[in-house]
One Martini backbone bead per residue (centre of mass of N, CA, C, O) as a GRO file, in nm:
protein
  317
    1UNK     BB    1   3.700  -1.952   1.079
    2UNK     BB    2   3.631  -2.300   1.035
    3UNK     BB    3   3.358  -2.477   1.185
    4UNK     BB    4   3.278  -2.835   1.227
    5UNK     BB    5   2.990  -3.024   1.311
    6UNK     BB    6   2.920  -3.367   1.244
    7UNK     BB    7   2.751  -3.454   1.547
    8UNK     BB    8   2.538  -3.279   1.740
    9UNK     BB    9   2.278  -3.405   1.852
   10UNK     BB   10   2.394  -3.573   2.101
   11UNK     BB   11   2.453  -3.291   2.252
   12UNK     BB   12   2.240  -3.100   2.074
   13UNK     BB   13   1.882  -3.114   2.035
   14UNK     BB   14   1.820  -2.789   2.126
   15UNK     BB   15   1.903  -2.705   2.463
   16UNK     BB   16   2.139  -2.529   2.334
   17UNK     BB   17   2.418  -2.323   2.294
   18UNK     BB   18   2.676  -2.218   2.030
   19UNK     BB   19   2.820  -1.955   2.124
   20UNK     BB   20   3.105  -2.030   2.249
   21UNK     BB   21   3.201  -2.108   1.950
   22UNK     BB   22   3.107  -1.873   1.764
   23UNK     BB   23   3.321  -1.673   1.877
   24UNK     BB   24   3.567  -1.801   1.675
   25UNK     BB   25   3.358  -1.854   1.435
   26UNK     BB   26   3.230  -2.048   1.181
   27UNK     BB   27   2.942  -2.248   1.227
   28UNK     BB   28   2.884  -2.582   1.138
   29UNK     BB   29   2.598  -2.799   1.150
   30UNK     BB   30   2.550  -3.165   1.198
   31UNK     BB   31   2.364  -3.409   1.332
   32UNK     BB   32   2.473  -3.604   1.095
   33UNK     BB   33   2.742  -3.836   0.961
   34UNK     BB   34   2.848  -4.005   0.722
   35UNK     BB   35   3.118  -4.131   0.598
   36UNK     BB   36   3.074  -4.031   0.291
   37UNK     BB   37   3.039  -3.714   0.409
   38UNK     BB   38   3.295  -3.605   0.541
   39UNK     BB   39   3.467  -3.458   0.339
   40UNK     BB   40   3.270  -3.253   0.221
   41UNK     BB   41   3.215  -3.119   0.517
   42UNK     BB   42   3.536  -3.080   0.602
   43UNK     BB   43   3.729  -2.943   0.375
   44UNK     BB   44   3.704  -2.631   0.519
   45UNK     BB   45   3.818  -2.710   0.787
   46UNK     BB   46   3.995  -2.618   1.075
   47UNK     BB   47   3.764  -2.734   1.261
   48UNK     BB   48   3.663  -3.016   1.438
   49UNK     BB   49   3.358  -3.173   1.551
   50UNK     BB   50   3.307  -3.469   1.759
   51UNK     BB   51   3.203  -3.804   1.852
   52UNK     BB   52   3.150  -4.071   1.639
   53UNK     BB   53   3.328  -3.990   1.433
   54UNK     BB   54   3.560  -4.127   1.208
   55UNK     BB   55   3.925  -4.083   1.210
   56UNK     BB   56   4.197  -4.105   0.961
   57UNK     BB   57   4.426  -4.116   0.722
   58UNK     BB   58   4.235  -4.099   0.478
   59UNK     BB   59   4.106  -3.824   0.569
   60UNK     BB   60   4.356  -3.646   0.619
   61UNK     BB   61   4.470  -3.645   0.323
   62UNK     BB   62   4.174  -3.468   0.256
   63UNK     BB   63   4.248  -3.231   0.503
   64UNK     BB   64   4.466  -2.977   0.491
   65UNK     BB   65   4.328  -2.753   0.688
   66UNK     BB   66   4.336  -2.924   0.932
   67UNK     BB   67   4.412  -2.857   1.308
   68UNK     BB   68   4.146  -2.941   1.468
   69UNK     BB   69   4.017  -3.168   1.733
   70UNK     BB   70   3.697  -3.188   1.886
   71UNK     BB   71   3.602  -3.403   2.137
   72UNK     BB   72   3.267  -3.491   2.268
   73UNK     BB   73   3.457  -3.637   2.488
   74UNK     BB   74   3.665  -3.863   2.657
   75UNK     BB   75   3.675  -4.048   2.440
   76UNK     BB   76   3.944  -4.115   2.147
   77UNK     BB   77   3.910  -4.371   1.947
   78UNK     BB   78   3.783  -4.228   1.682
   79UNK     BB   79   4.077  -4.131   1.667
   80UNK     BB   80   4.387  -4.114   1.498
   81UNK     BB   81   4.644  -3.973   1.656
   82UNK     BB   82   4.887  -4.031   1.497
   83UNK     BB   83   4.794  -3.941   1.227
   84UNK     BB   84   4.731  -3.652   1.310
   85UNK     BB   85   5.019  -3.573   1.383
   86UNK     BB   86   5.148  -3.621   1.103
   87UNK     BB   87   4.938  -3.367   1.010
   88UNK     BB   88   4.925  -3.145   1.238
   89UNK     BB   89   4.693  -3.251   1.438
   90UNK     BB   90   4.499  -3.163   1.702
   91UNK     BB   91   4.375  -3.352   2.002
   92UNK     BB   92   4.071  -3.304   2.189
   93UNK     BB   93   3.926  -3.353   2.512
   94UNK     BB   94   3.678  -3.440   2.790
   95UNK     BB   95   3.743  -3.449   3.106
   96UNK     BB   96   3.517  -3.532   3.373
   97UNK     BB   97   3.222  -3.411   3.319
   98UNK     BB   98   3.047  -3.707   3.403
   99UNK     BB   99   3.105  -3.834   3.688
  100UNK     BB  100   2.843  -3.786   3.853
  101UNK     BB  101   2.618  -3.892   3.657
  102UNK     BB  102   2.725  -4.179   3.628
  103UNK     BB  103   2.717  -4.256   3.919
  104UNK     BB  104   2.427  -4.219   3.948
  105UNK     BB  105   2.346  -4.420   3.721
  106UNK     BB  106   2.467  -4.662   3.858
  107UNK     BB  107   2.277  -4.649   4.111
  108UNK     BB  108   2.021  -4.675   3.944
  109UNK     BB  109   2.076  -4.958   3.836
  110UNK     BB  110   2.100  -5.102   4.115
  111UNK     BB  111   1.818  -5.022   4.220
  112UNK     BB  112   1.647  -5.134   3.998
  113UNK     BB  113   1.728  -5.443   4.098
  114UNK     BB  114   1.654  -5.409   4.403
  115UNK     BB  115   1.361  -5.235   4.405
  116UNK     BB  116   1.159  -5.221   4.149
  117UNK     BB  117   1.012  -4.952   4.065
  118UNK     BB  118   0.900  -5.002   3.785
  119UNK     BB  119   0.739  -5.262   3.842
  120UNK     BB  120   0.558  -5.141   4.077
  121UNK     BB  121   0.438  -4.909   3.928
  122UNK     BB  122   0.289  -5.082   3.712
  123UNK     BB  123   0.119  -5.244   3.901
  124UNK     BB  124  -0.035  -5.000   4.016
  125UNK     BB  125  -0.154  -4.907   3.744
  126UNK     BB  126  -0.301  -5.195   3.712
  127UNK     BB  127  -0.437  -5.256   4.026
  128UNK     BB  128  -0.288  -5.434   4.238
  129UNK     BB  129  -0.312  -5.274   4.507
  130UNK     BB  130  -0.621  -5.232   4.493
  131UNK     BB  131  -0.659  -5.571   4.520
  132UNK     BB  132  -0.531  -5.590   4.789
  133UNK     BB  133  -0.578  -5.738   5.113
  134UNK     BB  134  -0.331  -5.565   5.179
  135UNK     BB  135  -0.111  -5.301   5.241
  136UNK     BB  136   0.077  -5.507   5.080
  137UNK     BB  137   0.301  -5.618   4.805
  138UNK     BB  138   0.486  -5.900   4.649
  139UNK     BB  139   0.696  -6.067   4.364
  140UNK     BB  140   0.967  -5.921   4.447
  141UNK     BB  141   1.265  -5.880   4.587
  142UNK     BB  142   1.397  -5.672   4.828
  143UNK     BB  143   1.726  -5.525   4.828
  144UNK     BB  144   2.012  -5.490   5.007
  145UNK     BB  145   2.334  -5.342   5.040
  146UNK     BB  146   2.387  -5.413   5.309
  147UNK     BB  147   2.678  -5.631   5.323
  148UNK     BB  148   2.762  -5.608   5.037
  149UNK     BB  149   2.970  -5.711   4.766
  150UNK     BB  150   3.138  -5.463   4.591
  151UNK     BB  151   3.278  -5.432   4.264
  152UNK     BB  152   3.527  -5.218   4.114
  153UNK     BB  153   3.613  -5.182   3.783
  154UNK     BB  154   3.773  -4.928   3.805
  155UNK     BB  155   3.956  -4.640   3.981
  156UNK     BB  156   3.866  -4.375   3.881
  157UNK     BB  157   3.654  -4.104   3.892
  158UNK     BB  158   3.401  -4.289   3.872
  159UNK     BB  159   3.472  -4.527   4.074
  160UNK     BB  160   3.530  -4.356   4.324
  161UNK     BB  161   3.235  -4.230   4.316
  162UNK     BB  162   3.081  -4.484   4.369
  163UNK     BB  163   3.208  -4.554   4.636
  164UNK     BB  164   3.125  -4.300   4.784
  165UNK     BB  165   2.810  -4.360   4.756
  166UNK     BB  166   2.814  -4.664   4.895
  167UNK     BB  167   2.922  -4.647   5.174
  168UNK     BB  168   2.672  -4.530   5.342
  169UNK     BB  169   2.534  -4.832   5.274
  170UNK     BB  170   2.726  -5.054   5.396
  171UNK     BB  171   2.914  -5.162   5.197
  172UNK     BB  172   3.148  -5.372   5.046
  173UNK     BB  173   3.447  -5.248   4.900
  174UNK     BB  174   3.592  -5.325   4.592
  175UNK     BB  175   3.913  -5.296   4.400
  176UNK     BB  176   4.008  -5.285   4.051
  177UNK     BB  177   4.346  -5.180   4.052
  178UNK     BB  178   4.655  -5.001   4.006
  179UNK     BB  179   4.630  -4.905   4.278
  180UNK     BB  180   4.737  -4.894   4.566
  181UNK     BB  181   4.603  -4.937   4.882
  182UNK     BB  182   4.716  -4.651   4.993
  183UNK     BB  183   4.523  -4.495   4.762
  184UNK     BB  184   4.278  -4.581   4.886
  185UNK     BB  185   4.007  -4.559   5.043
  186UNK     BB  186   3.843  -4.588   5.310
  187UNK     BB  187   3.680  -4.907   5.286
  188UNK     BB  188   3.880  -5.003   5.040
  189UNK     BB  189   3.957  -5.308   4.870
  190UNK     BB  190   4.205  -5.475   4.712
  191UNK     BB  191   4.164  -5.670   4.408
  192UNK     BB  192   4.132  -5.901   4.200
  193UNK     BB  193   3.952  -6.006   3.942
  194UNK     BB  194   3.898  -6.287   4.038
  195UNK     BB  195   3.786  -6.214   4.311
  196UNK     BB  196   3.557  -6.026   4.234
  197UNK     BB  197   3.390  -6.248   4.079
  198UNK     BB  198   3.404  -6.481   4.295
  199UNK     BB  199   3.285  -6.284   4.568
  200UNK     BB  200   3.067  -6.104   4.445
  201UNK     BB  201   2.738  -5.951   4.423
  202UNK     BB  202   2.877  -5.703   4.274
  203UNK     BB  203   2.960  -5.577   3.942
  204UNK     BB  204   3.131  -5.268   3.833
  205UNK     BB  205   3.200  -5.105   3.530
  206UNK     BB  206   3.506  -4.856   3.497
  207UNK     BB  207   3.657  -4.912   3.236
  208UNK     BB  208   3.829  -4.917   2.958
  209UNK     BB  209   3.856  -4.986   2.626
  210UNK     BB  210   4.064  -5.253   2.506
  211UNK     BB  211   4.241  -5.491   2.337
  212UNK     BB  212   4.284  -5.658   2.626
  213UNK     BB  213   3.949  -5.627   2.732
  214UNK     BB  214   3.794  -5.745   2.524
  215UNK     BB  215   3.547  -5.952   2.629
  216UNK     BB  216   3.619  -6.047   2.932
  217UNK     BB  217   3.329  -6.103   2.978
  218UNK     BB  218   3.290  -6.444   2.996
  219UNK     BB  219   3.235  -6.767   3.031
  220UNK     BB  220   3.484  -6.828   3.202
  221UNK     BB  221   3.436  -6.601   3.423
  222UNK     BB  222   3.123  -6.668   3.487
  223UNK     BB  223   3.192  -6.960   3.608
  224UNK     BB  224   3.316  -6.817   3.887
  225UNK     BB  225   3.062  -6.712   4.006
  226UNK     BB  226   2.807  -6.621   4.179
  227UNK     BB  227   2.507  -6.711   4.180
  228UNK     BB  228   2.345  -6.406   4.096
  229UNK     BB  229   2.495  -6.193   3.980
  230UNK     BB  230   2.554  -5.838   3.961
  231UNK     BB  231   2.577  -5.659   3.652
  232UNK     BB  232   2.760  -5.364   3.567
  233UNK     BB  233   2.735  -5.118   3.271
  234UNK     BB  234   2.890  -4.773   3.233
  235UNK     BB  235   3.112  -4.795   2.996
  236UNK     BB  236   3.137  -5.067   2.780
  237UNK     BB  237   3.018  -5.303   2.578
  238UNK     BB  238   3.298  -5.443   2.489
  239UNK     BB  239   3.353  -5.588   2.779
  240UNK     BB  240   3.145  -5.796   2.657
  241UNK     BB  241   3.008  -6.103   2.595
  242UNK     BB  242   2.693  -6.123   2.479
  243UNK     BB  243   2.631  -6.424   2.466
  244UNK     BB  244   2.738  -6.510   2.744
  245UNK     BB  245   2.561  -6.320   2.913
  246UNK     BB  246   2.282  -6.433   2.813
  247UNK     BB  247   2.333  -6.729   2.903
  248UNK     BB  248   2.379  -6.649   3.215
  249UNK     BB  249   2.088  -6.547   3.254
  250UNK     BB  250   1.935  -6.805   3.166
  251UNK     BB  251   2.089  -6.992   3.392
  252UNK     BB  252   2.149  -6.789   3.664
  253UNK     BB  253   2.445  -6.701   3.701
  254UNK     BB  254   2.304  -6.447   3.636
  255UNK     BB  255   2.080  -6.223   3.777
  256UNK     BB  256   2.185  -5.962   3.630
  257UNK     BB  257   2.180  -5.674   3.375
  258UNK     BB  258   2.321  -5.355   3.397
  259UNK     BB  259   2.286  -5.100   3.129
  260UNK     BB  260   2.418  -4.819   2.908
  261UNK     BB  261   2.557  -5.036   2.708
  262UNK     BB  262   2.671  -5.141   2.383
  263UNK     BB  263   2.847  -5.288   2.127
  264UNK     BB  264   2.584  -5.175   1.968
  265UNK     BB  265   2.512  -4.832   1.843
  266UNK     BB  266   2.262  -4.908   1.771
  267UNK     BB  267   2.080  -5.190   1.792
  268UNK     BB  268   1.997  -5.474   1.689
  269UNK     BB  269   1.706  -5.658   1.714
  270UNK     BB  270   1.912  -5.928   1.772
  271UNK     BB  271   2.036  -5.869   2.024
  272UNK     BB  272   2.106  -6.052   2.287
  273UNK     BB  273   2.030  -5.855   2.532
  274UNK     BB  274   1.722  -5.789   2.444
  275UNK     BB  275   1.628  -6.112   2.515
  276UNK     BB  276   1.711  -6.122   2.789
  277UNK     BB  277   1.695  -6.180   3.108
  278UNK     BB  278   1.733  -5.953   3.347
  279UNK     BB  279   1.724  -5.656   3.201
  280UNK     BB  280   1.884  -5.337   3.250
  281UNK     BB  281   1.821  -5.066   3.006
  282UNK     BB  282   2.008  -4.786   2.866
  283UNK     BB  283   2.066  -4.536   2.594
  284UNK     BB  284   2.325  -4.382   2.654
  285UNK     BB  285   2.263  -4.154   2.931
  286UNK     BB  286   2.452  -4.106   3.176
  287UNK     BB  287   2.592  -3.826   3.055
  288UNK     BB  288   2.309  -3.643   2.954
  289UNK     BB  289   2.299  -3.407   3.111
  290UNK     BB  290   2.274  -3.073   3.096
  291UNK     BB  291   2.504  -3.015   3.274
  292UNK     BB  292   2.721  -3.193   3.144
  293UNK     BB  293   2.691  -3.070   2.855
  294UNK     BB  294   2.787  -2.780   2.945
  295UNK     BB  295   3.060  -2.869   3.042
  296UNK     BB  296   3.162  -2.980   2.778
  297UNK     BB  297   3.118  -2.726   2.602
  298UNK     BB  298   3.316  -2.546   2.776
  299UNK     BB  299   3.576  -2.716   2.729
  300UNK     BB  300   3.578  -2.695   2.420
  301UNK     BB  301   3.613  -2.386   2.430
  302UNK     BB  302   3.885  -2.396   2.583
  303UNK     BB  303   4.050  -2.566   2.390
  304UNK     BB  304   4.028  -2.360   2.151
  305UNK     BB  305   4.139  -2.114   2.287
  306UNK     BB  306   4.424  -2.238   2.353
  307UNK     BB  307   4.503  -2.307   2.064
  308UNK     BB  308   4.484  -2.002   1.954
  309UNK     BB  309   4.709  -1.917   2.187
  310UNK     BB  310   4.934  -2.169   2.181
  311UNK     BB  311   4.812  -2.385   2.350
  312UNK     BB  312   4.741  -2.661   2.592
  313UNK     BB  313   4.430  -2.858   2.616
  314UNK     BB  314   4.349  -3.173   2.634
  315UNK     BB  315   4.573  -3.332   2.491
  316UNK     BB  316   4.597  -3.675   2.318
  317UNK     BB  317   4.856  -3.640   2.081
   0.00000   0.00000   0.00000
């Protein structure tokens, strides 16, 4: 059996073993694959592994051998699932492998804006503390989360874990969720999207990106928020209107934007968020701990094993 990984570098830059997959067949890996290279590299594959490479009807028509696609991620919008099904191709994802580390990264983004650790570390290295006439100094306020109203938009596995982490800090937790109030944890109150943005001190996004909510964080919504709102996005860059968020940061309507994702990845040099003030940005690494990547790879191997044994595991189409 021929197995081809079209963009392996994002998952495994060299610190993991491919042995769990190699046990099932001949594995060929490519660090990255451009759209025009997909057919040539995948034409003899029975199984394709991919992360960001996009596949649809046009590709499936030219890949008659293909029977299984293993997506190295939870989101599976890169593959046209209906088209794959028409061609008899099974598509599997990896759910919930990164829940803990993304929740941890969300907290890190919040604390980056509240405690300014990076800022003060840089000042100390520049000699500012050594030059201080007092035992301490500050030029940016350190803020507590205690008593702050934090709204979590999307209360799935990651959103609920973020709430679990924040509750001991004695923040007031709001949830924008399809779940009824009685299904939410104690100490979490269900609210509408409008109330969340209108009343919260912090809003953190943990919802999937859909055609219905694309760029829903826009100028109209931001006009309703408390001035100085802290907005966190460890979900999808496309949930926000880049220009509107940048403008809200410049006007002070938004206090800061803390994100691990952008609408374009990697971004162009003139991406609006890159030049906006009070941005705390990481390069889509919230999911990428070695522990999480090993979990992801293990589940991909389980998905392949189940398929070969005639079963279904994490099938999304």
